[in-house]
Amino acid sequence: MKILVINCGSSSLKYQLIDMEGEKVLAKGLCERIGIAGSKMKHQVPEQEDYIVETDMPDHSVAVKLVFDALTGEHGVVKSVDEITAIGHRVLHGGNKFTESIVVNEEVKKVIRECFDLGPLHNPANLMGIEACEKVVPGKKNVAVFDTTFGMTLPEKAYFYAIPKEYYDKYAIRRYGFHGTSHAYVSQETIRFGGLDPEKAKVIVCHLGNGASISASIGGKAVDTSMGLTPLEGLIMGTRSGDVDGAVIQFIANHENKTVDEVLNILNKKSGVLGMTGISSDFRDIEIAAENGDHMAEVALDAFRYRVAKYIGAYVAAMNGVDAIAFTAGVGENDKVTRRLVTEQYLSYLGAKIDPERNDVRGKQRLISTDDSKVKIFLIPTNEELAIARDTKRLTE
Ligand code: AMP
C-alpha cells in the first residue's frame, strides 16, 4: 500500500510518497511560491538526481497536479495514480470536534473551515490542499490528521484556562496543544524502543525545534502539553515568546501605539531567541554568538534550557513521576549540549544522568542516559510524515 502525505502551507506544499510495506519513502518534494511569481517544485527520489520544475503555480490545484505528474511521469516511482491508495493531510486545527484522524467528507471540511479563526495561517492552506486533491484525483480517499487531536485526551484541569467559562462555551477557548503528530509518534516510539509498559509508561517528550513544545503522556495518551489555544504558549522558541504575562500585550500596544494583532505578530514572529538576541532564530547562530561572548545569546540559550527544565519539572509533578524523557526535532536531535545541560543542571534531583558518550549522537534513535540513571533519557527522531501515513493507512485499508 502506498500513501501520499501532504503538508500544505499558504504558499507551499510538502509531500512524501511512502510505501507502507517497510515504511520506505519512495519520493518526496516541495512546491514553493504557490500563487507568487517564480514558483518552483523540487522532486526527490532516493539515489536519483533532484528533478526541478520551474513553472507557474497560480494555486494549490496546479501544484497538486504537478506532484502527481512527477510521481507518475519520467521521474516517477509509480506507473499510475491507481497505485496510490490514499492521501494523508496534515491539518493544524480540528477544534474540539475531532479526537482522532478522520476520512474527509463535507462535514469534516466544514469543521476545518470553522477552525480558520483558531489556525488562521494554516487551516485555510490545509483545506486548499484537500480540495486540490479532490479536484485533481477525484474519488481518492483523503484523510485529515490534526495537530490538535493528541491534546484531546487532556483532563479538564489541564485544558481549561482560568478565564470566564462563557468563552469556552462560546468559542471553545481552551488548551489544544500542537506538534500533536510528533508527540504521539515520539511517545509511542519511546515506549516501544525503551521496552516500557504500553499502558502505564509516564513519558515526557521535548519537541525542540524552531517551534518547540513539551508533552506529558501516560501510555501514549496526553495528560498535558505546553502549547495552548495557539502554538504561542509554552517554551521559548525560534521566533515565539512562549509564556508571557498577558499584560505585556496591553503595555506594548499602549506604549508603541500598536493593535493587539500587531503585538501578537511580534510575539509570534519577532520574539523568542530571535527577539532576545536580535541575531537569528536559528539556534546554531545563537550558539556561535554565545561562544564568541555575546551576552544576550548566552542568556537566550540559558533561558531556553531553563524553560524546558521548568516544564519537565511541572510534568513530573503532573504525572507524579516519569519513566522516560525523549528529545526530538531540530535542536533536540542535534544539540547534545542542550540535552546535557537540561539534564545536569536541573534534573539531577530525579536521579537522571546523561552518558556523555551515548549523548554524542545526532538524529539517531538511542538511549542517552547511563545504565544507573533513575529516568531513561532517549533521543528519538520525530517522523510526522510517517505518523500521518500510518493513520491514513489504518483508516483506509
Ligand atoms: P525543526 O523546526 O525541527 O526543523 O528545527 C530547526 C531548528 O533546529 C533550527 O533552529 C536549527 O538551528 C536547530 N538545529 C539544527 N541543528 C542544530 C545543532 N547542531 N545545534 C543546535 N541547533 C540545531
Short mmCIF file of C-alpha atoms and ligand atoms in Angstrom, two decimals:
data_model
loop_
_atom_site.label_atom_id
_atom_site.label_comp_id
_atom_site.label_asym_id
_atom_site.label_seq_id
_atom_site.Cartn_x
_atom_site.Cartn_y
_atom_site.Cartn_z
CA MET A 1 0.00 0.00 0.00
CA LYS A 2 1.33 3.43 -0.97
CA ILE A 3 0.25 6.58 0.84
CA LEU A 4 0.86 10.15 -0.22
CA VAL A 5 1.36 12.59 2.66
CA ILE A 6 0.71 16.27 2.00
CA ASN A 7 1.51 19.25 4.21
CA CYS A 8 0.21 22.49 2.71
CA GLY A 9 1.24 25.96 3.76
CA SER A 10 -0.29 29.14 2.35
CA SER A 11 2.29 29.25 -0.48
CA SER A 12 3.96 25.87 -0.17
CA LEU A 13 3.22 22.16 -0.43
CA LYS A 14 5.47 19.43 1.02
CA TYR A 15 4.85 15.83 0.08
CA GLN A 16 6.14 12.31 0.64
CA LEU A 17 5.06 9.11 -1.02
CA ILE A 18 5.53 6.25 1.44
CA ASP A 19 5.42 2.54 0.69
CA MET A 20 3.79 1.17 3.83
CA GLU A 21 5.43 -2.22 3.31
CA GLY A 22 8.72 -1.43 5.00
CA GLU A 23 7.60 2.17 5.61
CA LYS A 24 10.00 3.41 2.95
CA VAL A 25 9.96 6.89 1.40
CA LEU A 26 9.69 6.40 -2.38
CA ALA A 27 9.78 10.10 -3.27
CA LYS A 28 9.42 13.45 -1.60
CA GLY A 29 9.41 17.06 -2.58
CA LEU A 30 8.42 20.64 -2.11
CA CYS A 31 6.43 23.15 -4.18
CA GLU A 32 7.31 26.71 -3.25
CA ARG A 33 5.92 30.15 -4.05
CA ILE A 34 2.44 28.86 -4.96
CA GLY A 35 0.41 31.89 -6.04
CA ILE A 36 3.56 34.04 -6.21
CA ALA A 37 5.81 34.73 -9.20
CA GLY A 38 8.73 32.31 -9.53
CA SER A 39 7.03 29.09 -8.35
CA LYS A 40 9.25 26.02 -8.27
CA MET A 41 8.94 22.32 -7.50
CA LYS A 42 11.77 20.11 -6.24
CA HIS A 43 11.08 16.39 -6.54
CA GLN A 44 13.48 13.95 -4.90
CA VAL A 45 13.80 10.21 -5.41
CA PRO A 46 16.42 8.38 -3.30
CA GLU A 47 19.63 7.79 -5.23
CA GLN A 48 18.49 9.92 -8.19
CA GLU A 49 19.28 13.47 -9.12
CA ASP A 50 16.75 16.04 -7.93
CA TYR A 51 14.11 16.90 -10.52
CA ILE A 52 13.34 20.62 -10.58
CA VAL A 53 10.30 22.13 -12.31
CA GLU A 54 10.10 25.89 -12.66
CA THR A 55 6.62 26.79 -13.83
CA ASP A 56 3.73 28.97 -12.76
CA MET A 57 1.64 27.57 -9.90
CA PRO A 58 -1.23 30.02 -9.51
CA ASP A 59 -2.97 27.83 -6.93
CA HIS A 60 -2.65 24.60 -4.93
CA SER A 61 -4.53 22.53 -7.56
CA VAL A 62 -1.81 23.26 -10.10
CA ALA A 63 0.81 22.26 -7.54
CA VAL A 64 -1.03 19.00 -6.72
CA LYS A 65 -1.32 18.21 -10.44
CA LEU A 66 2.46 18.73 -10.82
CA VAL A 67 3.11 16.44 -7.84
CA PHE A 68 1.02 13.64 -9.38
CA ASP A 69 2.69 14.19 -12.76
CA ALA A 70 6.11 13.94 -11.11
CA LEU A 71 5.15 10.80 -9.19
CA THR A 72 3.84 9.02 -12.31
CA GLY A 73 5.97 10.53 -15.12
CA GLU A 74 9.53 10.11 -16.35
CA HIS A 75 10.97 10.77 -12.87
CA GLY A 76 8.17 8.87 -11.24
CA VAL A 77 8.06 5.98 -8.82
CA VAL A 78 4.60 4.59 -9.66
CA LYS A 79 3.04 3.66 -13.00
CA SER A 80 -0.29 5.35 -12.33
CA VAL A 81 -2.18 7.17 -9.60
CA ASP A 82 -4.17 3.95 -9.03
CA GLU A 83 -1.16 2.62 -7.13
CA ILE A 84 -1.63 5.36 -4.52
CA THR A 85 -4.28 4.16 -2.07
CA ALA A 86 -4.99 7.36 -0.18
CA ILE A 87 -3.73 10.81 0.74
CA GLY A 88 -2.98 11.89 4.31
CA HIS A 89 -3.15 15.62 5.01
CA ARG A 90 -1.62 17.43 7.90
CA VAL A 91 -4.26 19.80 9.30
CA LEU A 92 -3.33 22.21 12.06
CA HIS A 93 -6.53 22.75 13.99
CA GLY A 94 -9.51 20.45 14.44
CA GLY A 95 -11.01 22.46 17.31
CA ASN A 96 -12.64 20.29 19.97
CA LYS A 97 -14.68 18.29 17.42
CA PHE A 98 -12.11 15.70 16.40
CA THR A 99 -10.46 13.36 18.84
CA GLU A 100 -8.96 11.25 16.05
CA SER A 101 -7.77 11.45 12.47
CA ILE A 102 -10.68 11.09 10.06
CA VAL A 103 -11.55 10.34 6.42
CA VAL A 104 -12.52 13.65 4.82
CA ASN A 105 -16.12 14.30 3.86
CA GLU A 106 -18.18 17.50 3.54
CA GLU A 107 -18.78 17.64 7.30
CA VAL A 108 -15.05 17.35 8.05
CA LYS A 109 -14.28 20.15 5.61
CA LYS A 110 -16.93 22.29 7.28
CA VAL A 111 -15.27 21.86 10.67
CA ILE A 112 -11.81 22.62 9.23
CA ARG A 113 -13.36 25.81 7.84
CA GLU A 114 -14.96 26.65 11.19
CA CYS A 115 -11.48 26.45 12.73
CA PHE A 116 -9.98 29.10 10.40
CA ASP A 117 -10.16 31.53 13.33
CA LEU A 118 -8.09 29.21 15.51
CA GLY A 119 -5.46 28.46 12.86
CA PRO A 120 -5.62 31.46 10.54
CA LEU A 121 -2.32 30.80 8.76
CA HIS A 122 -2.57 27.04 8.40
CA ASN A 123 -6.18 25.83 8.26
CA PRO A 124 -7.12 27.67 5.03
CA ALA A 125 -3.99 26.28 3.33
CA ASN A 126 -4.65 22.78 4.68
CA LEU A 127 -8.19 22.87 3.29
CA MET A 128 -6.90 24.15 -0.06
CA GLY A 129 -4.63 21.09 -0.20
CA ILE A 130 -7.54 18.73 0.44
CA GLU A 131 -9.78 20.43 -2.12
CA ALA A 132 -6.97 20.45 -4.68
CA CYS A 133 -6.59 16.67 -4.29
CA GLU A 134 -10.36 16.17 -4.60
CA LYS A 135 -10.22 18.09 -7.87
CA VAL A 136 -7.07 16.53 -9.36
CA VAL A 137 -7.65 12.90 -8.28
CA PRO A 138 -11.41 12.60 -7.68
CA GLY A 139 -12.52 9.54 -5.74
CA LYS A 140 -9.19 9.12 -3.94
CA LYS A 141 -9.67 8.98 -0.18
CA ASN A 142 -8.30 11.93 1.77
CA VAL A 143 -7.56 11.65 5.49
CA ALA A 144 -7.20 14.67 7.79
CA VAL A 145 -4.62 14.21 10.54
CA PHE A 146 -4.91 17.03 13.04
CA ASP A 147 -2.11 18.53 15.08
CA THR A 148 -4.60 19.01 17.88
CA THR A 149 -6.04 15.51 18.38
CA PHE A 150 -3.18 14.37 20.67
CA GLY A 151 -4.30 17.07 23.13
CA MET A 152 -7.89 15.83 23.12
CA THR A 153 -7.17 13.37 25.95
CA LEU A 154 -6.07 16.15 28.31
CA PRO A 155 -8.14 16.21 31.51
CA GLU A 156 -10.26 19.28 32.22
CA LYS A 157 -7.84 20.52 34.88
CA ALA A 158 -5.14 20.72 32.21
CA TYR A 159 -7.09 22.21 29.32
CA PHE A 160 -9.30 24.83 30.98
CA TYR A 161 -7.94 28.36 31.17
CA ALA A 162 -8.92 30.21 34.33
CA ILE A 163 -10.95 32.80 32.42
CA PRO A 164 -14.75 33.25 32.38
CA LYS A 165 -16.30 29.95 31.36
CA GLU A 166 -18.53 31.67 28.79
CA TYR A 167 -15.51 31.98 26.45
CA TYR A 168 -15.12 28.22 26.43
CA ASP A 169 -18.85 27.80 25.85
CA LYS A 170 -18.99 30.39 23.08
CA TYR A 171 -15.65 29.95 21.33
CA ALA A 172 -14.13 26.69 22.63
CA ILE A 173 -11.16 28.61 24.02
CA ARG A 174 -9.02 26.01 25.78
CA ARG A 175 -5.59 24.40 25.63
CA TYR A 176 -5.33 22.30 22.48
CA GLY A 177 -1.60 21.75 22.05
CA PHE A 178 0.27 21.37 18.77
CA HIS A 179 3.01 19.20 17.22
CA GLY A 180 0.47 16.50 18.13
CA THR A 181 1.54 14.01 15.45
CA SER A 182 5.14 14.40 16.61
CA HIS A 183 4.31 13.97 20.31
CA ALA A 184 2.10 10.96 19.57
CA TYR A 185 4.74 9.33 17.36
CA VAL A 186 7.70 10.03 19.66
CA SER A 187 5.90 8.97 22.85
CA GLN A 188 4.89 5.67 21.21
CA GLU A 189 8.37 5.11 19.80
CA THR A 190 9.85 5.83 23.25
CA ILE A 191 7.62 3.16 24.78
CA ARG A 192 8.41 0.66 22.03
CA PHE A 193 12.15 1.33 21.78
CA GLY A 194 12.59 1.63 25.54
CA GLY A 195 10.60 -1.54 26.25
CA LEU A 196 8.31 0.40 28.60
CA ASP A 197 4.83 -0.56 29.80
CA PRO A 198 2.50 0.36 26.90
CA GLU A 199 -0.38 1.09 29.30
CA LYS A 200 1.35 2.86 32.16
CA ALA A 201 4.62 4.39 30.97
CA LYS A 202 4.98 8.03 32.00
CA VAL A 203 6.80 9.81 29.19
CA ILE A 204 7.83 13.43 28.66
CA VAL A 205 8.56 14.38 25.05
CA CYS A 206 10.63 17.53 24.42
CA HIS A 207 9.97 18.58 20.80
CA LEU A 208 12.65 21.26 20.48
CA GLY A 209 12.78 22.76 17.01
CA ASN A 210 12.18 26.19 15.61
CA GLY A 211 8.75 25.71 17.13
CA ALA A 212 9.07 23.97 20.49
CA SER A 213 6.68 22.19 22.83
CA ILE A 214 6.64 19.59 25.58
CA SER A 215 4.10 16.92 26.38
CA ALA A 216 3.42 14.59 29.26
CA SER A 217 1.69 11.32 28.43
CA ILE A 218 0.76 8.11 30.18
CA GLY A 219 0.66 5.01 28.00
CA GLY A 220 0.93 7.27 24.94
CA LYS A 221 -2.14 9.35 25.93
CA ALA A 222 -1.51 13.05 26.52
CA VAL A 223 -2.16 14.39 30.01
CA ASP A 224 -0.62 17.82 29.43
CA THR A 225 1.15 19.80 26.74
CA SER A 226 2.79 23.21 26.65
CA MET A 227 1.21 24.88 23.61
CA GLY A 228 -2.25 26.29 24.14
CA LEU A 229 -5.11 27.70 22.09
CA THR A 230 -2.43 28.50 19.51
CA PRO A 231 1.23 27.48 19.22
CA LEU A 232 2.32 30.66 21.02
CA GLU A 233 2.21 29.35 24.58
CA GLY A 234 4.90 27.45 26.46
CA LEU A 235 8.59 27.22 25.65
CA ILE A 236 10.85 29.91 24.27
CA MET A 237 11.12 29.20 20.53
CA GLY A 238 13.00 30.46 17.48
CA THR A 239 10.66 33.42 16.98
CA ARG A 240 7.84 32.83 19.52
CA SER A 241 7.96 34.17 23.06
CA GLY A 242 6.20 31.24 24.71
CA ASP A 243 4.62 32.11 28.08
CA VAL A 244 4.30 35.83 28.83
CA ASP A 245 2.09 37.83 31.18
CA GLY A 246 -0.93 38.90 29.10
CA ALA A 247 -0.45 42.45 30.38
CA VAL A 248 2.74 42.68 28.28
CA ILE A 249 0.48 42.77 25.22
CA GLN A 250 -1.56 45.69 26.56
CA PHE A 251 1.59 47.54 27.68
CA ILE A 252 3.35 47.29 24.31
CA ALA A 253 0.13 48.12 22.44
CA ASN A 254 -0.40 51.28 24.52
CA HIS A 255 3.19 52.49 24.53
CA GLU A 256 4.03 51.68 20.91
CA ASN A 257 0.62 52.60 19.51
CA LYS A 258 0.05 49.12 18.10
CA THR A 259 -3.04 46.97 17.74
CA VAL A 260 -3.42 43.66 19.59
CA ASP A 261 -2.93 41.87 16.25
CA GLU A 262 0.34 43.70 15.68
CA VAL A 263 1.63 42.81 19.13
CA LEU A 264 0.61 39.17 18.65
CA ASN A 265 2.54 39.20 15.40
CA ILE A 266 5.60 40.42 17.34
CA LEU A 267 5.16 37.67 19.94
CA ASN A 268 4.83 35.03 17.21
CA LYS A 269 7.37 36.16 14.65
CA LYS A 270 9.85 38.55 16.24
CA SER A 271 10.33 37.19 19.72
CA GLY A 272 11.91 34.01 21.14
CA VAL A 273 15.68 33.69 20.79
CA LEU A 274 15.49 35.98 17.74
CA GLY A 275 13.88 38.77 19.72
CA MET A 276 16.10 38.31 22.77
CA THR A 277 19.35 38.42 20.80
CA GLY A 278 18.48 40.37 17.64
CA ILE A 279 20.75 37.83 15.91
CA SER A 280 18.79 34.91 14.48
CA SER A 281 16.01 32.42 15.08
CA ASP A 282 18.41 29.60 14.26
CA PHE A 283 19.84 28.03 17.40
CA ARG A 284 23.13 27.28 15.64
CA ASP A 285 23.70 31.01 15.07
CA ILE A 286 22.86 31.73 18.71
CA GLU A 287 25.35 29.10 19.86
CA ILE A 288 28.12 30.58 17.72
CA ALA A 289 27.34 34.08 19.05
CA ALA A 290 27.39 32.78 22.63
CA GLU A 291 30.76 31.12 22.03
CA ASN A 292 32.01 34.48 20.79
CA GLY A 293 30.95 36.11 24.04
CA ASP A 294 27.61 37.72 23.06
CA HIS A 295 25.91 38.14 26.43
CA MET A 296 22.29 38.06 25.24
CA ALA A 297 22.99 34.93 23.16
CA GLU A 298 24.19 33.25 26.37
CA VAL A 299 21.12 34.48 28.24
CA ALA A 300 18.76 33.29 25.46
CA LEU A 301 20.25 29.78 25.46
CA ASP A 302 20.18 29.66 29.26
CA ALA A 303 16.58 30.87 29.32
CA PHE A 304 15.55 28.39 26.62
CA ARG A 305 17.03 25.43 28.56
CA TYR A 306 15.68 26.74 31.87
CA ARG A 307 12.15 26.90 30.46
CA VAL A 308 12.45 23.35 29.10
CA ALA A 309 13.58 22.16 32.55
CA LYS A 310 10.76 24.03 34.33
CA TYR A 311 8.19 22.30 32.13
CA ILE A 312 9.81 18.92 32.70
CA GLY A 313 9.58 19.60 36.45
CA ALA A 314 5.93 20.57 36.13
CA TYR A 315 5.12 17.44 34.14
CA VAL A 316 6.91 15.15 36.58
CA ALA A 317 4.57 16.63 39.19
CA ALA A 318 1.54 16.35 36.86
CA MET A 319 2.17 12.60 36.43
CA ASN A 320 3.57 12.06 39.93
CA GLY A 321 6.66 10.56 38.31
CA VAL A 322 8.35 9.95 34.99
CA ASP A 323 9.81 6.82 33.37
CA ALA A 324 11.39 8.36 30.29
CA ILE A 325 12.25 11.71 28.75
CA ALA A 326 12.67 11.89 24.97
CA PHE A 327 14.34 14.66 22.98
CA THR A 328 13.30 15.25 19.39
CA ALA A 329 13.18 17.79 16.47
CA GLY A 330 15.98 20.07 15.16
CA VAL A 331 17.54 21.15 18.46
CA GLY A 332 16.51 18.04 20.43
CA GLU A 333 18.02 15.69 17.84
CA ASN A 334 21.18 17.64 17.05
CA ASP A 335 22.23 19.65 20.07
CA LYS A 336 23.96 17.43 22.61
CA VAL A 337 24.87 20.44 24.78
CA THR A 338 21.22 21.35 25.37
CA ARG A 339 20.35 17.72 26.21
CA ARG A 340 23.28 17.51 28.63
CA LEU A 341 22.75 20.86 30.32
CA VAL A 342 18.99 20.41 30.80
CA THR A 343 19.71 17.08 32.49
CA GLU A 344 22.81 18.02 34.50
CA GLN A 345 21.72 21.47 35.66
CA TYR A 346 18.11 20.73 36.51
CA LEU A 347 17.24 17.04 36.67
CA SER A 348 19.83 15.50 38.99
CA TYR A 349 17.24 15.58 41.81
CA LEU A 350 15.35 12.94 39.81
CA GLY A 351 18.44 10.75 39.60
CA ALA A 352 18.60 11.43 35.83
CA LYS A 353 22.09 11.04 34.38
CA ILE A 354 23.30 11.60 30.83
CA ASP A 355 26.01 9.33 29.44
CA PRO A 356 28.37 11.67 27.52
CA GLU A 357 29.41 9.01 25.03
CA ARG A 358 25.86 7.86 24.28
CA ASN A 359 24.79 11.50 24.07
CA ASP A 360 27.42 12.21 21.40
CA VAL A 361 24.95 11.47 18.60
CA ARG A 362 22.71 13.22 16.10
CA GLY A 363 19.38 12.22 14.66
CA LYS A 364 19.56 8.55 15.72
CA GLN A 365 17.22 6.63 17.98
CA ARG A 366 19.28 5.96 21.07
CA LEU A 367 19.30 5.67 24.86
CA ILE A 368 21.49 8.55 26.04
CA SER A 369 21.25 8.11 29.82
CA THR A 370 23.59 5.98 31.95
CA ASP A 371 22.58 2.48 33.00
CA ASP A 372 22.09 3.65 36.59
CA SER A 373 20.00 6.72 35.64
CA LYS A 374 16.66 6.61 37.50
CA VAL A 375 14.92 8.09 34.46
CA LYS A 376 15.63 6.80 30.97
CA ILE A 377 16.57 9.54 28.55
CA PHE A 378 16.28 8.98 24.81
CA LEU A 379 16.96 10.69 21.54
CA ILE A 380 14.02 9.73 19.30
CA PRO A 381 13.97 11.38 15.85
CA THR A 382 10.47 12.54 15.01
CA ASN A 383 8.75 11.49 11.79
CA GLU A 384 5.48 13.33 11.38
CA GLU A 385 5.00 12.19 7.78
CA LEU A 386 5.21 8.54 8.80
CA ALA A 387 2.78 9.14 11.65
CA ILE A 388 0.32 10.73 9.17
CA ALA A 389 0.82 7.86 6.71
CA ARG A 390 0.18 5.24 9.44
CA ASP A 391 -3.09 6.91 10.43
CA THR A 392 -4.12 7.21 6.78
CA LYS A 393 -3.39 3.51 6.21
CA ARG A 394 -5.33 2.49 9.31
CA LEU A 395 -8.38 4.48 8.24
CA THR A 396 -8.44 3.47 4.59
CA GLU A 397 -7.38 -0.16 4.30
P1 AMP B 1 12.96 21.99 13.25
O1 AMP B 1 11.96 23.09 13.47
O2 AMP B 1 12.65 20.74 14.00
O3 AMP B 1 13.26 21.75 11.80
O4 AMP B 1 14.33 22.51 13.90
C1 AMP B 1 15.02 23.63 13.39
C2 AMP B 1 15.96 24.17 14.44
O5 AMP B 1 16.92 23.15 14.80
C3 AMP B 1 16.76 25.37 13.94
O6 AMP B 1 16.63 26.47 14.82
C4 AMP B 1 18.17 24.85 13.94
O7 AMP B 1 19.08 25.81 14.27
C5 AMP B 1 18.16 23.79 15.01
N1 AMP B 1 19.32 22.94 14.88
C6 AMP B 1 19.65 22.10 13.89
N2 AMP B 1 20.86 21.55 14.13
C7 AMP B 1 21.33 22.06 15.29
C8 AMP B 1 22.52 21.90 16.08
N3 AMP B 1 23.50 21.10 15.70
N4 AMP B 1 22.61 22.61 17.23
C9 AMP B 1 21.64 23.42 17.63
N5 AMP B 1 20.52 23.61 16.93
C10 AMP B 1 20.35 22.95 15.78
#
